[in-house]
Amino acid sequence: ACAAMTMSLYAGRNDIDARITFDVTKEMSASPRRIGRLTVRITVAGPVTDEQFEKLKAVAHTCPVRRSLHPDVEIDETFERVG
């Protein structure tokens, strides 16, 4: 959610007509009991250029929640661009 919000804020500040949605699946590790893996799918819809799409993807990686996660948390991330 944080990455999608960060992307949306960037798009708004830079006049990028993009609608950003996401889906996240959490998998827990057994020991210690904590988040072990996040599978994230972020969809960017709208008339977004290749350059804008790449910038939005880069911005997603600056999300403060992502930077706060334990380094052992695996993140499987997919970005999709629609129309």
PDB file of N, CA and C in Angstrom:
ATOM      1  N   ALA A   1       0.828  -1.192   0.000  1.00  0.00           N
ATOM      2  CA  ALA A   1       0.000   0.000   0.000  1.00  0.00           C
ATOM      3  C   ALA A   1       0.871   1.254   0.000  1.00  0.00           C
ATOM      4  N   CYS A   2       1.947   1.202   0.756  1.00  0.00           N
ATOM      5  CA  CYS A   2       2.825   2.367   0.816  1.00  0.00           C
ATOM      6  C   CYS A   2       3.463   2.644  -0.545  1.00  0.00           C
ATOM      7  N   ALA A   3       3.931   1.612  -1.230  1.00  0.00           N
ATOM      8  CA  ALA A   3       4.547   1.801  -2.540  1.00  0.00           C
ATOM      9  C   ALA A   3       3.547   2.388  -3.529  1.00  0.00           C
ATOM     10  N   ALA A   4       2.316   1.883  -3.520  1.00  0.00           N
ATOM     11  CA  ALA A   4       1.285   2.398  -4.428  1.00  0.00           C
ATOM     12  C   ALA A   4       0.962   3.855  -4.107  1.00  0.00           C
ATOM     13  N   MET A   5       0.902   4.194  -2.826  1.00  0.00           N
ATOM     14  CA  MET A   5       0.638   5.581  -2.439  1.00  0.00           C
ATOM     15  C   MET A   5       1.795   6.486  -2.848  1.00  0.00           C
ATOM     16  N   THR A   6       3.016   6.031  -2.647  1.00  0.00           N
ATOM     17  CA  THR A   6       4.187   6.805  -3.041  1.00  0.00           C
ATOM     18  C   THR A   6       4.174   7.054  -4.547  1.00  0.00           C
ATOM     19  N   MET A   7       3.828   6.027  -5.316  1.00  0.00           N
ATOM     20  CA  MET A   7       3.734   6.173  -6.772  1.00  0.00           C
ATOM     21  C   MET A   7       2.627   7.162  -7.144  1.00  0.00           C
ATOM     22  N   SER A   8       1.480   7.065  -6.482  1.00  0.00           N
ATOM     23  CA  SER A   8       0.347   7.953  -6.780  1.00  0.00           C
ATOM     24  C   SER A   8       0.697   9.403  -6.474  1.00  0.00           C
ATOM     25  N   LEU A   9       1.367   9.628  -5.356  1.00  0.00           N
ATOM     26  CA  LEU A   9       1.776  10.998  -5.009  1.00  0.00           C
ATOM     27  C   LEU A   9       2.743  11.557  -6.042  1.00  0.00           C
ATOM     28  N   TYR A  10       3.699  10.727  -6.459  1.00  0.00           N
ATOM     29  CA  TYR A  10       4.650  11.159  -7.489  1.00  0.00           C
ATOM     30  C   TYR A  10       3.920  11.478  -8.789  1.00  0.00           C
ATOM     31  N   ALA A  11       3.001  10.605  -9.187  1.00  0.00           N
ATOM     32  CA  ALA A  11       2.245  10.826 -10.435  1.00  0.00           C
ATOM     33  C   ALA A  11       1.479  12.147 -10.361  1.00  0.00           C
ATOM     34  N   GLY A  12       0.837  12.407  -9.243  1.00  0.00           N
ATOM     35  CA  GLY A  12       0.079  13.639  -9.088  1.00  0.00           C
ATOM     36  C   GLY A  12       0.946  14.884  -9.157  1.00  0.00           C
ATOM     37  N   ARG A  13       2.119  14.828  -8.538  1.00  0.00           N
ATOM     38  CA  ARG A  13       3.030  15.980  -8.546  1.00  0.00           C
ATOM     39  C   ARG A  13       3.667  16.206  -9.913  1.00  0.00           C
ATOM     40  N   ASN A  14       3.678  15.181 -10.751  1.00  0.00           N
ATOM     41  CA  ASN A  14       4.360  15.276 -12.048  1.00  0.00           C
ATOM     42  C   ASN A  14       3.403  15.172 -13.227  1.00  0.00           C
ATOM     43  N   ASP A  15       2.135  15.431 -12.996  1.00  0.00           N
ATOM     44  CA  ASP A  15       1.118  15.436 -14.058  1.00  0.00           C
ATOM     45  C   ASP A  15       1.108  14.156 -14.888  1.00  0.00           C
ATOM     46  N   ILE A  16       1.239  13.019 -14.223  1.00  0.00           N
ATOM     47  CA  ILE A  16       1.162  11.724 -14.887  1.00  0.00           C
ATOM     48  C   ILE A  16      -0.239  11.177 -14.642  1.00  0.00           C
ATOM     49  N   ASP A  17      -0.965  10.926 -15.726  1.00  0.00           N
ATOM     50  CA  ASP A  17      -2.336  10.430 -15.636  1.00  0.00           C
ATOM     51  C   ASP A  17      -2.302   8.918 -15.426  1.00  0.00           C
ATOM     52  N   ALA A  18      -2.169   8.501 -14.166  1.00  0.00           N
ATOM     53  CA  ALA A  18      -2.038   7.076 -13.859  1.00  0.00           C
ATOM     54  C   ALA A  18      -2.951   6.715 -12.695  1.00  0.00           C
ATOM     55  N   ARG A  19      -3.584   5.560 -12.816  1.00  0.00           N
ATOM     56  CA  ARG A  19      -4.351   4.973 -11.729  1.00  0.00           C
ATOM     57  C   ARG A  19      -3.585   3.745 -11.262  1.00  0.00           C
ATOM     58  N   ILE A  20      -3.221   3.753 -10.006  1.00  0.00           N
ATOM     59  CA  ILE A  20      -2.354   2.712  -9.488  1.00  0.00           C
ATOM     60  C   ILE A  20      -3.127   1.858  -8.484  1.00  0.00           C
ATOM     61  N   THR A  21      -3.116   0.555  -8.740  1.00  0.00           N
ATOM     62  CA  THR A  21      -3.755  -0.394  -7.833  1.00  0.00           C
ATOM     63  C   THR A  21      -2.725  -1.460  -7.464  1.00  0.00           C
ATOM     64  N   PHE A  22      -3.040  -2.211  -6.411  1.00  0.00           N
ATOM     65  CA  PHE A  22      -2.085  -3.215  -5.968  1.00  0.00           C
ATOM     66  C   PHE A  22      -2.794  -4.389  -5.309  1.00  0.00           C
ATOM     67  N   ASP A  23      -2.063  -5.485  -5.225  1.00  0.00           N
ATOM     68  CA  ASP A  23      -2.509  -6.672  -4.506  1.00  0.00           C
ATOM     69  C   ASP A  23      -1.290  -7.219  -3.776  1.00  0.00           C
ATOM     70  N   VAL A  24      -1.456  -7.554  -2.505  1.00  0.00           N
ATOM     71  CA  VAL A  24      -0.341  -8.070  -1.708  1.00  0.00           C
ATOM     72  C   VAL A  24      -0.767  -9.365  -1.026  1.00  0.00           C
ATOM     73  N   THR A  25       0.109 -10.361  -1.091  1.00  0.00           N
ATOM     74  CA  THR A  25      -0.086 -11.605  -0.366  1.00  0.00           C
ATOM     75  C   THR A  25       1.074 -11.759   0.609  1.00  0.00           C
ATOM     76  N   LYS A  26       0.750 -12.042   1.857  1.00  0.00           N
ATOM     77  CA  LYS A  26       1.750 -12.187   2.915  1.00  0.00           C
ATOM     78  C   LYS A  26       1.922 -13.660   3.256  1.00  0.00           C
ATOM     79  N   GLU A  27       3.176 -14.095   3.382  1.00  0.00           N
ATOM     80  CA  GLU A  27       3.486 -15.443   3.831  1.00  0.00           C
ATOM     81  C   GLU A  27       4.340 -15.320   5.092  1.00  0.00           C
ATOM     82  N   MET A  28       3.951 -16.057   6.108  1.00  0.00           N
ATOM     83  CA  MET A  28       4.669 -16.003   7.374  1.00  0.00           C
ATOM     84  C   MET A  28       5.793 -17.038   7.407  1.00  0.00           C
ATOM     85  N   SER A  29       6.872 -16.704   8.095  1.00  0.00           N
ATOM     86  CA  SER A  29       7.928 -17.688   8.332  1.00  0.00           C
ATOM     87  C   SER A  29       7.618 -18.391   9.647  1.00  0.00           C
ATOM     88  N   ALA A  30       8.123 -19.595   9.811  1.00  0.00           N
ATOM     89  CA  ALA A  30       7.791 -20.399  10.994  1.00  0.00           C
ATOM     90  C   ALA A  30       8.580 -19.966  12.227  1.00  0.00           C
ATOM     91  N   SER A  31       9.880 -19.751  12.055  1.00  0.00           N
ATOM     92  CA  SER A  31      10.700 -19.437  13.214  1.00  0.00           C
ATOM     93  C   SER A  31      11.810 -18.474  12.819  1.00  0.00           C
ATOM     94  N   PRO A  32      11.826 -17.299  13.339  1.00  0.00           N
ATOM     95  CA  PRO A  32      10.816 -16.739  14.236  1.00  0.00           C
ATOM     96  C   PRO A  32       9.545 -16.403  13.465  1.00  0.00           C
ATOM     97  N   ARG A  33       8.446 -16.399  14.158  1.00  0.00           N
ATOM     98  CA  ARG A  33       7.141 -16.121  13.540  1.00  0.00           C
ATOM     99  C   ARG A  33       7.084 -14.640  13.164  1.00  0.00           C
ATOM    100  N   ARG A  34       7.227 -14.389  11.869  1.00  0.00           N
ATOM    101  CA  ARG A  34       7.136 -13.030  11.326  1.00  0.00           C
ATOM    102  C   ARG A  34       6.918 -13.128   9.826  1.00  0.00           C
ATOM    103  N   ILE A  35       6.715 -11.991   9.198  1.00  0.00           N
ATOM    104  CA  ILE A  35       6.528 -11.977   7.743  1.00  0.00           C
ATOM    105  C   ILE A  35       7.804 -12.486   7.088  1.00  0.00           C
ATOM    106  N   GLY A  36       7.652 -13.487   6.218  1.00  0.00           N
ATOM    107  CA  GLY A  36       8.799 -14.051   5.516  1.00  0.00           C
ATOM    108  C   GLY A  36       8.864 -13.633   4.065  1.00  0.00           C
ATOM    109  N   ARG A  37       7.683 -13.416   3.478  1.00  0.00           N
ATOM    110  CA  ARG A  37       7.648 -13.090   2.048  1.00  0.00           C
ATOM    111  C   ARG A  37       6.405 -12.269   1.753  1.00  0.00           C
ATOM    112  N   LEU A  38       6.579 -11.284   0.893  1.00  0.00           N
ATOM    113  CA  LEU A  38       5.470 -10.496   0.371  1.00  0.00           C
ATOM    114  C   LEU A  38       5.458 -10.649  -1.148  1.00  0.00           C
ATOM    115  N   THR A  39       4.328 -11.034  -1.684  1.00  0.00           N
ATOM    116  CA  THR A  39       4.158 -11.095  -3.137  1.00  0.00           C
ATOM    117  C   THR A  39       3.289  -9.899  -3.507  1.00  0.00           C
ATOM    118  N   VAL A  40       3.852  -9.007  -4.291  1.00  0.00           N
ATOM    119  CA  VAL A  40       3.212  -7.729  -4.598  1.00  0.00           C
ATOM    120  C   VAL A  40       2.999  -7.613  -6.102  1.00  0.00           C
ATOM    121  N   ARG A  41       1.791  -7.227  -6.482  1.00  0.00           N
ATOM    122  CA  ARG A  41       1.482  -6.947  -7.891  1.00  0.00           C
ATOM    123  C   ARG A  41       0.931  -5.533  -7.953  1.00  0.00           C
ATOM    124  N   ILE A  42       1.637  -4.665  -8.653  1.00  0.00           N
ATOM    125  CA  ILE A  42       1.218  -3.273  -8.803  1.00  0.00           C
ATOM    126  C   ILE A  42       0.839  -3.051 -10.259  1.00  0.00           C
ATOM    127  N   THR A  43      -0.355  -2.492 -10.470  1.00  0.00           N
ATOM    128  CA  THR A  43      -0.855  -2.217 -11.817  1.00  0.00           C
ATOM    129  C   THR A  43      -0.946  -0.708 -12.015  1.00  0.00           C
ATOM    130  N   VAL A  44      -0.392  -0.253 -13.126  1.00  0.00           N
ATOM    131  CA  VAL A  44      -0.442   1.162 -13.500  1.00  0.00           C
ATOM    132  C   VAL A  44      -1.316   1.253 -14.741  1.00  0.00           C
ATOM    133  N   ALA A  45      -2.441   1.947 -14.615  1.00  0.00           N
ATOM    134  CA  ALA A  45      -3.378   2.086 -15.735  1.00  0.00           C
ATOM    135  C   ALA A  45      -3.399   3.542 -16.193  1.00  0.00           C
ATOM    136  N   GLY A  46      -3.522   3.713 -17.498  1.00  0.00           N
ATOM    137  CA  GLY A  46      -3.619   5.056 -18.069  1.00  0.00           C
ATOM    138  C   GLY A  46      -2.602   5.256 -19.169  1.00  0.00           C
ATOM    139  N   PRO A  47      -2.635   6.432 -19.774  1.00  0.00           N
ATOM    140  CA  PRO A  47      -1.719   6.741 -20.879  1.00  0.00           C
ATOM    141  C   PRO A  47      -0.329   7.122 -20.364  1.00  0.00           C
ATOM    142  N   VAL A  48       0.399   6.135 -19.875  1.00  0.00           N
ATOM    143  CA  VAL A  48       1.704   6.352 -19.266  1.00  0.00           C
ATOM    144  C   VAL A  48       2.792   5.961 -20.265  1.00  0.00           C
ATOM    145  N   THR A  49       3.771   6.847 -20.461  1.00  0.00           N
ATOM    146  CA  THR A  49       4.870   6.558 -21.387  1.00  0.00           C
ATOM    147  C   THR A  49       5.817   5.534 -20.748  1.00  0.00           C
ATOM    148  N   ASP A  50       6.689   4.960 -21.577  1.00  0.00           N
ATOM    149  CA  ASP A  50       7.695   4.026 -21.058  1.00  0.00           C
ATOM    150  C   ASP A  50       8.550   4.703 -19.990  1.00  0.00           C
ATOM    151  N   GLU A  51       8.972   5.929 -20.245  1.00  0.00           N
ATOM    152  CA  GLU A  51       9.809   6.670 -19.303  1.00  0.00           C
ATOM    153  C   GLU A  51       9.073   6.904 -17.978  1.00  0.00           C
ATOM    154  N   GLN A  52       7.814   7.298 -18.045  1.00  0.00           N
ATOM    155  CA  GLN A  52       7.023   7.518 -16.833  1.00  0.00           C
ATOM    156  C   GLN A  52       6.832   6.217 -16.056  1.00  0.00           C
ATOM    157  N   PHE A  53       6.577   5.132 -16.766  1.00  0.00           N
ATOM    158  CA  PHE A  53       6.381   3.832 -16.121  1.00  0.00           C
ATOM    159  C   PHE A  53       7.651   3.408 -15.378  1.00  0.00           C
ATOM    160  N   GLU A  54       8.799   3.573 -15.998  1.00  0.00           N
ATOM    161  CA  GLU A  54      10.065   3.213 -15.353  1.00  0.00           C
ATOM    162  C   GLU A  54      10.315   4.087 -14.131  1.00  0.00           C
ATOM    163  N   LYS A  55       9.994   5.367 -14.219  1.00  0.00           N
ATOM    164  CA  LYS A  55      10.174   6.259 -13.077  1.00  0.00           C
ATOM    165  C   LYS A  55       9.236   5.866 -11.937  1.00  0.00           C
ATOM    166  N   LEU A  56       7.993   5.545 -12.253  1.00  0.00           N
ATOM    167  CA  LEU A  56       7.044   5.117 -11.230  1.00  0.00           C
ATOM    168  C   LEU A  56       7.527   3.844 -10.530  1.00  0.00           C
ATOM    169  N   LYS A  57       8.084   2.917 -11.291  1.00  0.00           N
ATOM    170  CA  LYS A  57       8.631   1.695 -10.699  1.00  0.00           C
ATOM    171  C   LYS A  57       9.782   2.031  -9.754  1.00  0.00           C
ATOM    172  N   ALA A  58      10.645   2.941 -10.165  1.00  0.00           N
ATOM    173  CA  ALA A  58      11.771   3.335  -9.316  1.00  0.00           C
ATOM    174  C   ALA A  58      11.283   4.009  -8.033  1.00  0.00           C
ATOM    175  N   VAL A  59      10.261   4.842  -8.162  1.00  0.00           N
ATOM    176  CA  VAL A  59       9.694   5.541  -7.003  1.00  0.00           C
ATOM    177  C   VAL A  59       9.109   4.535  -6.009  1.00  0.00           C
ATOM    178  N   ALA A  60       8.528   3.457  -6.492  1.00  0.00           N
ATOM    179  CA  ALA A  60       7.946   2.442  -5.606  1.00  0.00           C
ATOM    180  C   ALA A  60       8.992   1.897  -4.636  1.00  0.00           C
ATOM    181  N   HIS A  61      10.230   1.821  -5.069  1.00  0.00           N
ATOM    182  CA  HIS A  61      11.291   1.271  -4.223  1.00  0.00           C
ATOM    183  C   HIS A  61      11.778   2.251  -3.163  1.00  0.00           C
ATOM    184  N   THR A  62      11.278   3.486  -3.186  1.00  0.00           N
ATOM    185  CA  THR A  62      11.673   4.473  -2.178  1.00  0.00           C
ATOM    186  C   THR A  62      10.672   4.556  -1.030  1.00  0.00           C
ATOM    187  N   CYS A  63       9.651   3.742  -1.070  1.00  0.00           N
ATOM    188  CA  CYS A  63       8.614   3.750  -0.040  1.00  0.00           C
ATOM    189  C   CYS A  63       9.233   3.522   1.344  1.00  0.00           C
ATOM    190  N   PRO A  64       8.880   4.359   2.336  1.00  0.00           N
ATOM    191  CA  PRO A  64       9.489   4.222   3.657  1.00  0.00           C
ATOM    192  C   PRO A  64       9.144   2.914   4.372  1.00  0.00           C
ATOM    193  N   VAL A  65       7.993   2.334   4.120  1.00  0.00           N
ATOM    194  CA  VAL A  65       7.658   1.063   4.757  1.00  0.00           C
ATOM    195  C   VAL A  65       8.581  -0.037   4.223  1.00  0.00           C
ATOM    196  N   ARG A  66       8.796  -0.047   2.934  1.00  0.00           N
ATOM    197  CA  ARG A  66       9.693  -1.045   2.331  1.00  0.00           C
ATOM    198  C   ARG A  66      11.086  -0.953   2.947  1.00  0.00           C
ATOM    199  N   ARG A  67      11.560   0.274   3.123  1.00  0.00           N
ATOM    200  CA  ARG A  67      12.889   0.468   3.695  1.00  0.00           C
ATOM    201  C   ARG A  67      12.947   0.069   5.168  1.00  0.00           C
ATOM    202  N   SER A  68      11.795  -0.034   5.819  1.00  0.00           N
ATOM    203  CA  SER A  68      11.724  -0.382   7.236  1.00  0.00           C
ATOM    204  C   SER A  68      11.620  -1.884   7.475  1.00  0.00           C
ATOM    205  N   LEU A  69      11.350  -2.659   6.425  1.00  0.00           N
ATOM    206  CA  LEU A  69      11.191  -4.106   6.580  1.00  0.00           C
ATOM    207  C   LEU A  69      12.519  -4.763   6.950  1.00  0.00           C
ATOM    208  N   HIS A  70      12.420  -5.833   7.680  1.00  0.00           N
ATOM    209  CA  HIS A  70      13.603  -6.617   8.041  1.00  0.00           C
ATOM    210  C   HIS A  70      14.268  -7.113   6.752  1.00  0.00           C
ATOM    211  N   PRO A  71      15.585  -7.111   6.688  1.00  0.00           N
ATOM    212  CA  PRO A  71      16.266  -7.533   5.448  1.00  0.00           C
ATOM    213  C   PRO A  71      15.990  -8.975   5.032  1.00  0.00           C
ATOM    214  N   ASP A  72      15.532  -9.818   5.947  1.00  0.00           N
ATOM    215  CA  ASP A  72      15.230 -11.210   5.604  1.00  0.00           C
ATOM    216  C   ASP A  72      13.883 -11.374   4.899  1.00  0.00           C
ATOM    217  N   VAL A  73      13.058 -10.320   4.868  1.00  0.00           N
ATOM    218  CA  VAL A  73      11.758 -10.419   4.207  1.00  0.00           C
ATOM    219  C   VAL A  73      11.988 -10.428   2.697  1.00  0.00           C
ATOM    220  N   GLU A  74      11.531 -11.495   2.053  1.00  0.00           N
ATOM    221  CA  GLU A  74      11.622 -11.575   0.593  1.00  0.00           C
ATOM    222  C   GLU A  74      10.468 -10.795  -0.016  1.00  0.00           C
ATOM    223  N   ILE A  75      10.758 -10.048  -1.086  1.00  0.00           N
ATOM    224  CA  ILE A  75       9.711  -9.306  -1.783  1.00  0.00           C
ATOM    225  C   ILE A  75       9.718  -9.743  -3.244  1.00  0.00           C
ATOM    226  N   ASP A  76       8.629 -10.372  -3.643  1.00  0.00           N
ATOM    227  CA  ASP A  76       8.441 -10.783  -5.033  1.00  0.00           C
ATOM    228  C   ASP A  76       7.487  -9.755  -5.646  1.00  0.00           C
ATOM    229  N   GLU A  77       8.015  -8.917  -6.508  1.00  0.00           N
ATOM    230  CA  GLU A  77       7.261  -7.749  -6.986  1.00  0.00           C
ATOM    231  C   GLU A  77       7.088  -7.800  -8.501  1.00  0.00           C
ATOM    232  N   THR A  78       5.873  -7.522  -8.929  1.00  0.00           N
ATOM    233  CA  THR A  78       5.556  -7.473 -10.348  1.00  0.00           C
ATOM    234  C   THR A  78       4.858  -6.147 -10.640  1.00  0.00           C
ATOM    235  N   PHE A  79       5.285  -5.496 -11.716  1.00  0.00           N
ATOM    236  CA  PHE A  79       4.637  -4.284 -12.178  1.00  0.00           C
ATOM    237  C   PHE A  79       3.979  -4.561 -13.520  1.00  0.00           C
ATOM    238  N   GLU A  80       2.761  -4.097 -13.669  1.00  0.00           N
ATOM    239  CA  GLU A  80       2.011  -4.304 -14.915  1.00  0.00           C
ATOM    240  C   GLU A  80       1.485  -2.952 -15.381  1.00  0.00           C
ATOM    241  N   ARG A  81       1.569  -2.714 -16.669  1.00  0.00           N
ATOM    242  CA  ARG A  81       1.037  -1.483 -17.246  1.00  0.00           C
ATOM    243  C   ARG A  81      -0.160  -1.839 -18.130  1.00  0.00           C
ATOM    244  N   VAL A  82      -1.262  -1.133 -17.905  1.00  0.00           N
ATOM    245  CA  VAL A  82      -2.494  -1.379 -18.636  1.00  0.00           C
ATOM    246  C   VAL A  82      -2.924  -0.088 -19.313  1.00  0.00           C
ATOM    247  N   GLY A  83      -3.152  -0.160 -20.592  1.00  0.00           N
ATOM    248  CA  GLY A  83      -3.724   0.817 -21.420  1.00  0.00           C
ATOM    249  C   GLY A  83      -3.574   2.206 -21.414  1.00  0.00           C
TER     250      GLY A  83
END
